[in-house]
Amino acid sequence: MELVRKPSIFRVFGCVIVFAQVISGFYLPGSYMHTYSNEDPIYAKVNSLTSIETELPFSYYSLPYCKPLGGIKKSAENLGELLMGDQIDNSPYRFRMNVNETIYLCTTTPLNEHEVKLLKQRTRDLYQVNMILDNLPVMRYANQNGVKIQWTGFPIGYTPPDGSADYIINHLKFTVLVHEYKGSGVEIIGTGEEGLGVISEADKKASGYEIVGFQVAPCSIKYDSEVMTKLHMYDNMSSINCPSELHKYQVIREQERISFTYEVEFVKSDIRWPSRWDAYLKMEGSRVHWFSILNSLMVVFFLAGIVFVIFLRTVRRDLTRYEELDKETQAQMNEELSGWKLVVGDVFREPECSKLLCVMVGDGVQILGMAGVTIVFAALGFMSPASRGMLLTGMIILYLIQGIVAGYVSVRLWRTIKGTSEGWRSISWLAACFFPGIAFIILTVLNFILWGSHSTGAIPISLYFELFFLWFCISVPLTLIGGFLGTKAQTIEYPVRTNQIPREIPARKYPSWLLVLGAGILPFGTLFIELFFILSSIWLGRFYYVFGFLLVVLLLLVIVCAEVSVVLTYMHLCIEDWRWWWKAFFASGSVALYVFLYSINYLVFDLQSLRGPVSATLYLGYSLLMAVAIMLSTGTVGFLMSFYFVHYLFSSVKID
């Protein structure tokens, strides 16, 4: 096994996740190296059946496949895997290290009407079988028009273009790439598949083989069932050549008995264990990706820089002119001129629905903090795709921990607006329940749809109790603690007094909300390219691992949201509109509207294979949840920056 030394901060983060997993009853999968000796048995595992046409995962054993001799056993799954609908089971596929052989598995009983209907439906919906060997997903290669294309998984069956019949894939040619490993007496730090971390000392003379690749070439073969039924599982067979004629394929029809076989070939490779995931994480069209991201960054920086420079010069000129005048002239200007100086007595007036604003800002800080820390750890390589579900699990745990920040920010903003700590408990409770409540409602509706479809993507009722436990026993108490700390924090004092009678806002030719909604276009321009790759990785079954790009885009998005919101706030104050609170929030938060519209565009033009009302409903539901999270986080950035800008602007003006 390989030495992996993590900095102390990573160990702390790992301990937090492991501790949370122990609380919730789940464990992270192993990601450290396994070595095998010659003829050591290795068993492959099977994951849920997936399809880009329906996005509804189903259990592998929902189809009439061969079952293991010892029965079906589920692998230990973590919180992230369960939420993603992964159902990892053992399988009868057994390999012996460095032994090339052709193996017979089993022959099914005659297919009944229900099994035939299910097999044909899964075949025509392009469902893929996902297998795992030593934590590596199986990969399939094919040549189309001279281009080498790779997929993870292999199809259940094949339907010819004329649709005359459906044929099942019943023979698999596996190629296992191995690298010879020689031990050197190193320390091993990791989390095992069967439980918690293991720390031991490797034998200095240890050596063996590590698995660095797992490939498959599927085909369909029609066997003589009478001959095949005389064999037993794992009996050796002679080598098999895959046929190219349709009449030699195994057709799917009633009363047919299907025989399953496989062969394995071990090939020595120069690929080292740390590099074995490179083939899965390779970005197709990387030059286009780089050019698009860099071009977007340059354009947005240029536009945001111009807006910010003009804005700074305008504010500085106004302040200089105002402060150079004597008091008598200032009073005369206040009577004759219009502008942001005239709303000095109303700019800090309490906004409508102030409690909701405090809660949304607190939840926005919580989501933004969770996203930022997750992306940083992922960009540093801590959340490897080799650890299944770790990214989603880490996001959930970080969100729970960030509850203390949400409570603190919500209550402190409430104290600033109200001038008192009264009602801080209700603010803390609302902050702990607002976004999780929205997510719970959306996911429950989608879960009923998945339950009705008998999909493995449906969250089991036991997991609901686990999530409720994490929510009310970790997140809510932390949010209340944060709220209590917010009551002890120093109060933010307003630099000016608020008049008793609100100032009348001048009439405008157009609604100010049109400008607020339009402001989200510029922040959307910073992330729409990366959004395409993220949606593709989620809905087209691709791996997303360019978190360095995503971190840059996140930082750029925060900067642009802050600038846009400040500019819009200044414009509203200049036209004597002192109701800037909610407009500052939605000026940057309106980017979520464009994200949701882009998601619909992606569904119509890029997910043309996605079909059926159930699949479309699931897609729109998850897109809506993502848009709400983006609205809260980006709106919070814009509001907090605008608040500090308004506070600074009016504290710089001499007021008697």
XYZ file of C-alpha atoms in Angstrom:
656
model
C 0.000 0.000 0.000
C 1.055 3.547 -0.608
C 2.018 6.155 1.953
C -0.442 9.030 2.032
C 0.440 11.789 4.497
C -2.203 14.506 4.849
C -1.585 17.903 6.428
C -3.134 18.387 9.844
C -6.055 20.430 8.475
C -6.996 17.521 6.235
C -6.859 15.086 9.138
C -9.150 17.338 11.132
C -11.597 17.556 8.238
C -11.445 13.801 7.743
C -12.092 13.184 11.431
C -15.118 15.485 11.304
C -16.588 13.531 8.394
C -15.848 10.143 9.982
C -17.381 11.329 13.267
C -20.521 12.499 11.480
C -20.672 9.214 9.598
C -20.488 7.288 12.875
C -23.346 9.387 14.237
C -25.463 8.771 11.157
C -24.626 5.063 10.925
C -22.767 5.211 7.624
C -19.119 4.879 6.700
C -17.029 6.252 3.902
C -15.793 3.742 1.314
C -12.170 2.783 1.172
C -9.850 4.590 -1.165
C -6.439 3.191 -0.228
C -4.470 0.715 -2.279
C -5.047 -3.048 -2.216
C -2.369 -5.465 -3.382
C -3.027 -9.031 -4.512
C -0.869 -12.105 -4.967
C -1.137 -14.554 -7.836
C -4.480 -16.411 -7.921
C -5.955 -14.291 -5.118
C -9.753 -14.217 -5.613
C -11.212 -10.798 -6.464
C -14.955 -10.229 -6.639
C -16.517 -7.479 -8.692
C -19.464 -5.497 -7.347
C -22.504 -4.183 -9.173
C -24.032 -0.736 -8.847
C -27.506 0.491 -9.797
C -28.630 0.341 -13.415
C -28.637 3.851 -14.895
C -29.812 5.542 -18.077
C -29.411 9.074 -19.461
C -32.876 8.742 -20.994
C -34.853 8.346 -17.771
C -32.413 9.257 -14.919
C -34.212 6.633 -12.797
C -31.738 4.164 -11.237
C -32.864 0.582 -10.639
C -31.404 -2.346 -8.756
C -29.124 -4.686 -10.713
C -31.005 -7.716 -9.415
C -34.351 -6.344 -10.542
C -33.475 -8.124 -13.810
C -32.977 -11.897 -14.144
C -29.206 -11.896 -13.684
C -27.087 -14.559 -11.987
C -26.910 -14.228 -8.211
C -23.918 -14.971 -5.933
C -23.723 -18.372 -4.280
C -23.840 -16.880 -0.788
C -26.794 -14.635 -1.552
C -27.052 -10.915 -2.262
C -25.219 -8.693 0.223
C -25.197 -4.922 0.180
C -21.912 -3.091 0.588
C -21.556 -0.476 3.325
C -22.902 2.753 1.860
C -22.388 6.280 3.075
C -24.888 9.109 3.194
C -23.884 10.538 -0.170
C -24.236 7.215 -1.999
C -27.724 6.649 -0.641
C -28.871 10.145 -1.583
C -27.521 9.659 -5.114
C -29.406 6.379 -5.491
C -26.335 4.145 -5.587
C -27.068 0.577 -4.524
C -23.853 -1.434 -4.476
C -24.242 -5.216 -4.141
C -21.910 -8.167 -4.407
C -21.891 -10.130 -7.656
C -20.979 -13.632 -8.831
C -18.182 -12.289 -11.063
C -15.001 -13.755 -9.567
C -11.499 -13.201 -10.895
C -8.228 -14.815 -9.857
C -5.211 -12.544 -10.044
C -3.151 -13.141 -13.206
C -5.285 -16.121 -14.242
C -6.788 -15.752 -17.731
C -9.886 -17.903 -18.010
C -13.359 -18.225 -19.474
C -16.057 -18.937 -16.900
C -19.644 -20.170 -16.938
C -21.981 -18.430 -14.488
C -25.538 -19.709 -14.738
C -28.562 -20.333 -16.913
C -31.837 -18.689 -16.019
C -35.189 -20.354 -15.771
C -37.465 -19.784 -18.805
C -38.280 -16.081 -18.990
C -41.839 -15.181 -18.106
C -43.909 -12.358 -19.558
C -42.960 -9.846 -16.843
C -39.208 -10.517 -17.163
C -39.334 -10.211 -20.948
C -41.248 -6.941 -20.748
C -38.811 -5.537 -18.187
C -35.717 -6.600 -20.127
C -37.031 -5.083 -23.351
C -38.018 -1.858 -21.629
C -34.620 -1.476 -19.954
C -32.850 -2.291 -23.209
C -34.797 0.269 -25.252
C -34.337 2.896 -22.516
C -30.554 2.418 -22.938
C -29.901 1.279 -19.386
C -26.277 0.567 -18.456
C -24.874 -2.043 -16.086
C -22.335 -0.463 -13.722
C -19.720 -2.782 -12.255
C -16.900 -2.014 -9.830
C -13.618 -3.852 -9.288
C -11.295 -2.677 -6.527
C -13.286 0.600 -6.445
C -12.767 1.189 -10.187
C -15.858 1.481 -12.425
C -15.798 -0.718 -15.497
C -14.999 1.159 -18.698
C -16.013 0.351 -22.244
C -14.381 1.621 -25.437
C -15.847 1.865 -28.916
C -14.878 3.382 -32.263
C -17.413 5.618 -33.996
C -16.444 7.223 -37.271
C -12.778 6.760 -36.462
C -13.098 8.389 -33.033
C -12.379 6.403 -29.869
C -15.186 6.919 -27.342
C -15.267 5.691 -23.756
C -18.179 4.982 -21.421
C -18.494 3.729 -17.908
C -20.659 0.624 -17.785
C -22.079 -1.494 -20.587
C -25.598 -1.822 -22.047
C -28.150 -4.359 -20.854
C -28.950 -5.311 -24.394
C -28.967 -4.297 -28.025
C -31.839 -3.235 -30.283
C -31.077 -3.085 -34.041
C -32.136 0.020 -35.996
C -35.187 -1.748 -37.471
C -36.422 -2.580 -33.930
C -37.367 -6.110 -35.006
C -36.113 -7.747 -31.800
C -34.150 -7.119 -28.624
C -30.996 -9.013 -27.694
C -29.463 -9.338 -24.230
C -25.788 -8.944 -23.384
C -24.854 -12.265 -21.790
C -21.095 -12.574 -22.373
C -18.500 -10.135 -21.022
C -14.841 -9.938 -21.973
C -13.015 -8.284 -19.090
C -9.533 -6.816 -19.297
C -7.912 -6.085 -15.950
C -4.824 -3.879 -16.014
C -2.386 -4.659 -13.192
C 0.821 -3.061 -12.037
C 3.441 -5.006 -10.129
C 4.020 -3.461 -6.741
C 6.976 -3.867 -4.405
C 6.551 -2.825 -0.779
C 8.984 -0.563 1.019
C 7.818 -0.588 4.609
C 5.561 2.446 4.564
C 2.930 3.744 6.917
C -0.655 3.318 5.782
C -3.315 5.835 6.673
C -6.807 5.444 5.279
C -10.391 4.385 5.787
C -11.200 0.803 5.011
C -14.258 -0.544 3.241
C -15.364 -2.409 6.331
C -15.116 0.381 8.869
C -12.970 3.081 10.372
C -9.386 4.141 9.751
C -6.523 1.647 9.829
C -2.940 2.528 10.744
C -0.369 -0.223 10.399
C 3.148 -0.940 9.196
C 3.643 -2.766 5.894
C 6.018 -5.680 5.551
C 9.303 -4.508 4.038
C 9.340 -7.541 1.745
C 5.683 -7.256 0.719
C 4.960 -7.298 -2.996
C 2.062 -8.043 -5.239
C -0.149 -6.589 -7.937
C -2.353 -3.532 -7.829
C -5.362 -3.108 -10.119
C -5.025 0.034 -12.252
C -7.639 -0.532 -14.954
C -10.939 -2.344 -15.507
C -12.339 -2.643 -19.033
C -15.084 -4.680 -20.663
C -16.166 -5.676 -24.163
C -19.800 -6.930 -24.050
C -21.493 -9.148 -26.604
C -24.546 -11.365 -27.074
C -24.236 -15.090 -27.780
C -26.959 -17.672 -28.234
C -26.048 -20.837 -26.306
C -27.608 -24.270 -26.296
C -29.425 -24.182 -22.959
C -29.536 -27.981 -22.641
C -25.751 -28.150 -22.856
C -25.139 -25.162 -20.597
C -27.413 -26.371 -17.790
C -25.107 -29.341 -17.264
C -22.344 -26.961 -16.152
C -21.861 -25.534 -12.682
C -20.995 -21.982 -11.667
C -17.317 -21.158 -12.209
C -16.724 -24.142 -14.496
C -14.022 -23.358 -17.064
C -14.914 -23.126 -20.736
C -12.989 -22.798 -23.957
C -12.359 -19.301 -25.311
C -15.379 -17.662 -26.984
C -15.485 -15.432 -30.053
C -18.234 -12.822 -30.130
C -20.438 -13.244 -33.242
C -21.268 -10.418 -35.628
C -24.450 -11.930 -37.138
C -27.784 -11.082 -35.502
C -29.121 -14.637 -35.730
C -26.309 -15.748 -33.399
C -27.343 -13.225 -30.696
C -29.404 -14.199 -27.666
C -32.901 -12.866 -28.303
C -35.184 -11.700 -25.494
C -38.501 -13.568 -25.636
C -40.724 -15.676 -23.469
C -39.644 -19.200 -22.479
C -36.043 -18.475 -23.496
C -33.335 -19.624 -21.096
C -30.375 -17.244 -21.015
C -26.885 -18.478 -20.186
C -24.357 -15.998 -18.795
C -20.609 -16.367 -19.256
C -17.542 -14.171 -18.980
C -13.832 -14.254 -19.627
C -11.024 -12.283 -18.056
C -7.574 -11.326 -19.256
C -4.946 -9.766 -17.008
C -2.582 -7.331 -18.717
C 0.466 -5.798 -17.077
C 0.512 -2.029 -17.272
C 2.933 0.817 -16.537
C 0.097 2.850 -14.976
C 0.767 3.495 -11.298
C -1.938 3.271 -8.671
C -2.130 7.069 -8.008
C -2.775 7.619 -11.744
C -5.367 4.942 -12.326
C -8.278 7.441 -12.248
C -6.775 9.637 -14.967
C -8.663 7.799 -17.704
C -11.983 8.525 -15.979
C -11.264 12.169 -15.217
C -9.922 13.056 -18.650
C -11.866 16.031 -20.023
C -13.043 15.716 -23.615
C -12.542 18.926 -25.569
C -10.214 20.321 -22.909
C -8.912 23.075 -25.198
C -12.425 24.415 -25.708
C -12.996 24.217 -21.962
C -9.828 26.178 -21.199
C -10.462 28.784 -23.877
C -14.092 29.315 -22.848
C -13.275 29.702 -19.172
C -10.355 32.077 -19.716
C -12.284 34.137 -22.250
C -15.193 34.456 -19.844
C -12.892 35.473 -16.992
C -11.191 38.156 -19.087
C -14.451 39.668 -20.340
C -16.085 39.717 -16.916
C -13.012 41.183 -15.217
C -12.842 43.882 -17.884
C -16.516 44.851 -17.591
C -16.583 44.661 -13.804
C -13.391 46.741 -13.603
C -14.835 49.510 -15.756
C -18.073 49.626 -13.757
C -16.208 49.643 -10.465
C -13.759 52.390 -11.488
C -16.546 54.641 -12.786
C -18.530 54.019 -9.629
C -15.622 54.888 -7.328
C -14.900 58.113 -9.188
C -18.562 59.148 -9.033
C -18.905 58.536 -5.296
C -15.604 60.239 -4.533
C -16.589 63.304 -6.558
C -19.963 63.567 -4.778
C -18.387 63.250 -1.339
C -15.656 65.770 -2.119
C -18.097 68.356 -3.442
C -20.456 67.857 -0.503
C -17.821 68.074 2.228
C -16.075 71.155 0.779
C -19.209 73.274 1.239
C -20.081 75.044 4.458
C -23.108 74.066 6.508
C -25.341 76.783 5.115
C -24.615 75.802 1.542
C -25.107 72.111 2.422
C -28.537 72.886 3.791
C -29.360 74.814 0.631
C -28.217 71.879 -1.510
C -30.361 69.514 0.521
C -33.368 71.644 -0.355
C -32.603 72.220 -4.021
C -30.743 69.140 -5.264
C -31.839 65.540 -5.537
C -29.710 62.492 -4.938
C -28.584 59.997 -2.366
C -27.918 62.757 0.202
C -31.633 63.487 0.488
C -32.517 60.019 1.814
C -30.142 60.309 4.749
C -33.060 60.123 7.193
C -34.655 57.058 5.593
C -31.800 54.939 4.255
C -31.660 52.787 7.407
C -35.413 52.546 7.866
C -36.516 48.978 8.678
C -37.393 47.082 5.482
C -40.558 45.104 4.912
C -40.439 41.474 6.061
C -37.235 42.174 7.958
C -37.369 38.830 9.766
C -37.455 36.935 6.461
C -34.537 39.000 5.161
C -32.433 38.147 8.219
C -33.214 34.448 7.843
C -32.421 34.389 4.112
C -29.122 36.202 4.631
C -28.145 33.766 7.381
C -28.992 30.753 5.227
C -27.145 32.327 2.306
C -23.973 32.638 4.376
C -24.379 28.999 5.429
C -24.742 27.764 1.841
C -21.910 29.947 0.555
C -19.590 28.794 3.332
C -20.435 25.153 2.663
C -19.841 25.560 -1.090
C -16.590 27.459 -0.655
C -14.996 25.015 1.777
C -16.169 21.998 -0.244
C -14.744 23.354 -3.504
C -11.427 24.248 -1.830
C -11.009 20.723 -0.435
C -12.090 19.196 -3.742
C -9.672 21.428 -5.683
C -6.855 20.291 -3.390
C -7.703 16.684 -4.252
C -9.064 15.677 -0.865
C -12.491 14.630 -2.160
C -11.448 12.136 -4.792
C -14.084 10.375 -6.937
C -12.467 7.173 -5.723
C -14.296 7.815 -2.456
C -17.854 7.369 -3.643
C -20.378 9.777 -2.258
C -17.738 11.647 -0.277
C -18.372 14.934 -2.090
C -22.079 14.952 -1.271
C -21.457 13.630 2.231
C -18.864 16.321 2.861
C -21.273 19.000 1.625
C -23.968 17.830 4.035
C -21.603 17.673 7.016
C -20.148 21.092 6.227
C -23.649 22.522 5.865
C -24.553 21.194 9.302
C -21.425 22.694 10.852
C -22.023 26.049 9.138
C -25.330 26.302 11.017
C -23.513 28.162 13.784
C -22.553 30.860 11.245
C -26.125 31.087 9.931
C -27.505 31.654 13.425
C -24.868 34.251 14.242
C -25.376 36.291 11.059
C -29.180 36.134 11.203
C -29.418 37.272 14.824
C -26.775 39.968 14.493
C -28.542 41.434 11.465
C -31.831 41.244 13.378
C -30.282 43.139 16.296
C -28.932 45.756 13.884
C -32.325 46.345 12.311
C -34.413 46.177 15.477
C -31.897 47.497 17.974
C -32.792 44.721 20.422
C -32.120 40.989 20.921
C -35.768 40.216 21.587
C -37.024 37.418 19.342
C -33.574 35.971 18.569
C -34.735 32.415 19.294
C -37.427 32.544 16.623
C -34.890 33.984 14.166
C -32.488 31.143 14.932
C -35.210 28.513 14.525
C -36.306 29.997 11.214
C -32.706 30.127 9.983
C -32.298 26.452 10.899
C -35.494 25.430 9.111
C -35.956 27.790 6.139
C -33.728 26.335 3.410
C -33.717 22.759 4.807
C -37.528 22.977 4.863
C -37.646 24.023 1.202
C -35.229 21.232 0.306
C -37.241 18.728 2.343
C -40.501 19.628 0.569
C -38.954 19.414 -2.919
C -37.109 16.160 -2.200
C -40.171 14.575 -0.587
C -42.303 15.275 -3.656
C -39.573 13.866 -5.911
C -39.139 10.908 -3.582
C -42.810 9.961 -3.899
C -42.323 10.008 -7.671
C -39.278 7.726 -7.340
C -41.152 5.409 -4.970
C -43.947 5.143 -7.504
C -41.389 4.188 -10.169
C -39.751 1.543 -7.878
C -36.390 3.239 -8.408
C -33.343 2.760 -6.178
C -33.033 6.545 -6.257
C -35.878 6.744 -3.744
C -34.721 7.595 -0.229
C -35.673 4.779 2.186
C -37.732 5.711 5.221
C -34.805 4.846 7.511
C -32.685 7.482 5.785
C -35.428 10.044 6.458
C -34.940 9.432 10.182
C -31.181 9.738 9.740
C -31.576 13.093 7.983
C -34.041 14.312 10.607
C -31.557 13.311 13.285
C -28.746 15.251 11.587
C -31.065 18.213 11.068
C -32.609 18.560 14.512
C -29.799 17.125 16.650
C -26.836 18.832 14.951
C -27.891 21.672 12.666
C -30.625 23.213 14.847
C -28.579 23.226 18.095
C -25.576 24.708 16.279
C -27.791 27.394 14.746
C -29.214 28.232 18.179
C -25.691 28.443 19.588
C -24.748 30.764 16.739
C -27.822 32.884 17.431
C -26.864 33.143 21.100
C -23.369 34.275 20.110
C -25.008 36.830 17.830
C -26.797 38.368 20.829
C -23.432 38.853 22.555
C -21.691 40.370 19.535
C -21.098 44.086 19.278
C -24.049 45.954 17.773
C -23.585 47.654 14.411
C -24.548 51.282 15.025
C -26.156 53.322 12.253
C -24.180 56.493 11.386
C -27.373 58.584 10.960
C -30.747 58.893 12.641
C -33.948 57.722 10.975
C -36.805 60.206 10.573
C -40.177 59.358 12.039
C -42.058 60.100 8.791
C -40.884 58.255 5.659
C -39.805 60.371 2.730
C -41.953 60.119 -0.373
C -40.279 58.262 -3.216
C -40.492 60.096 -6.592
C -42.490 58.402 -9.343
C -40.530 56.632 -12.082
C -41.281 55.879 -15.681
C -40.362 52.198 -15.313
C -40.470 49.728 -12.404
C -37.183 49.540 -10.529
C -37.533 45.748 -10.293
C -36.868 45.446 -14.020
C -33.399 46.844 -13.435
C -32.928 44.517 -10.449
C -33.832 41.424 -12.463
C -31.651 42.522 -15.356
C -28.666 42.939 -13.034
C -28.317 39.153 -12.752
C -27.139 38.853 -16.352
C -23.565 39.929 -15.578
C -23.023 37.427 -12.718
C -24.620 34.727 -14.871
C -22.010 35.423 -17.537
C -19.302 34.334 -15.112
C -20.680 30.884 -14.478
C -22.805 29.722 -17.406
C -19.890 27.961 -19.145
C -18.957 26.034 -16.016
C -22.665 25.399 -15.439
C -22.790 23.500 -18.729
C -20.034 21.116 -17.585
C -21.661 20.657 -14.182
C -25.047 19.806 -15.703
C -23.364 17.441 -18.151
C -21.580 15.618 -15.340
C -24.819 15.257 -13.364
C -27.225 14.274 -16.125
C -24.953 12.611 -18.692
C -23.099 10.383 -16.246
C -19.700 12.062 -16.601
C -17.111 12.670 -13.926
C -16.590 16.305 -12.946
C -13.214 16.982 -11.418
C -12.049 20.420 -12.581
C -12.666 22.001 -9.199
C -9.784 24.409 -9.737
C -11.806 26.077 -12.492
C -14.885 26.012 -10.302
C -13.021 27.706 -7.435
C -11.903 30.527 -9.746
C -15.433 30.903 -11.086
C -16.839 31.009 -7.537
C -14.431 33.764 -6.483
C -15.201 35.723 -9.638
C -18.925 35.263 -9.093
C -18.669 36.641 -5.552
C -16.771 39.709 -6.773
C -19.186 40.455 -9.593
C -22.261 39.920 -7.391
C -20.864 42.367 -4.836
C -20.096 44.988 -7.495
C -23.409 44.675 -9.296
C -25.410 44.936 -6.096
C -23.473 47.994 -4.902
C -23.906 49.767 -8.231
C -27.652 49.059 -8.250
C -27.951 50.266 -4.649
C -26.163 53.496 -5.487
C -28.401 54.056 -8.509
C -31.543 53.618 -6.406
C -30.272 56.001 -3.742
C -29.489 58.576 -6.433
C -33.152 58.569 -7.536
C -34.182 58.965 -3.884
C -35.402 55.369 -3.502
C -34.410 54.459 0.047
C -35.934 50.959 -0.093
C -32.657 49.351 -1.079
C -32.585 46.332 1.260
C -34.487 43.760 -0.780
C -33.354 45.245 -4.095
C -29.726 44.829 -3.065
C -30.451 41.197 -2.207
C -32.203 40.370 -5.480
C -29.881 42.435 -7.701
C -27.266 39.695 -7.351
C -29.695 36.959 -6.338
C -31.539 37.286 -9.645
C -28.728 35.271 -11.229
C -30.675 32.233 -9.970
C -33.497 33.097 -12.367
C -31.126 32.873 -15.306
C -29.631 29.654 -13.951
C -33.094 28.077 -13.840
C -33.937 29.341 -17.340
C -30.623 27.972 -18.587
C -31.459 24.626 -16.976
C -34.704 24.539 -18.957
C -32.754 25.418 -22.102
C -30.324 22.588 -21.354
C -33.228 20.176 -20.900
C -34.783 21.116 -24.244
C -31.677 21.328 -26.429
C -28.946 19.229 -24.748
C -30.938 16.498 -22.990
C -33.017 15.475 -25.957
C -32.541 11.818 -24.968
C -34.305 12.494 -21.654
C -37.905 11.438 -22.081
C -41.016 10.930 -20.037
C -42.832 13.238 -17.598
C -41.244 11.543 -14.578
C -37.705 12.254 -15.776
C -38.553 15.849 -16.696
C -40.177 16.413 -13.294
C -37.115 15.082 -11.493
C -34.840 17.286 -13.572
C -36.896 20.436 -12.951
C -37.227 19.655 -9.242
C -33.483 19.315 -8.723
C -32.872 22.396 -10.897
C -35.308 24.407 -8.775
C -33.534 23.357 -5.580
C -30.181 24.361 -7.089
C -31.606 27.734 -8.175
C -32.947 28.445 -4.653
C -29.534 27.698 -3.136
C -27.810 29.959 -5.678
C -30.347 32.745 -5.057
C -29.758 32.670 -1.289
C -25.960 32.597 -1.539
C -25.493 35.207 -4.289
C -28.216 37.444 -2.828
C -26.433 37.342 0.522
C -23.161 38.443 -1.056
C -24.857 41.394 -2.744
C -26.814 42.436 0.336
C -23.898 42.332 2.785
C -21.667 44.301 0.409
C -24.415 46.866 -0.179
C -25.049 47.174 3.559
C -21.432 47.928 4.321
C -21.272 50.305 1.351
C -24.328 52.279 2.537
C -22.957 52.311 6.077
C -19.594 53.614 4.856
C -21.155 56.135 2.471
C -23.346 57.828 5.062
C -20.752 57.627 7.822
C -18.480 59.711 5.564
C -21.020 62.533 5.313
C -21.062 65.274 7.964
C -24.527 65.260 9.492
C -25.637 67.615 12.266
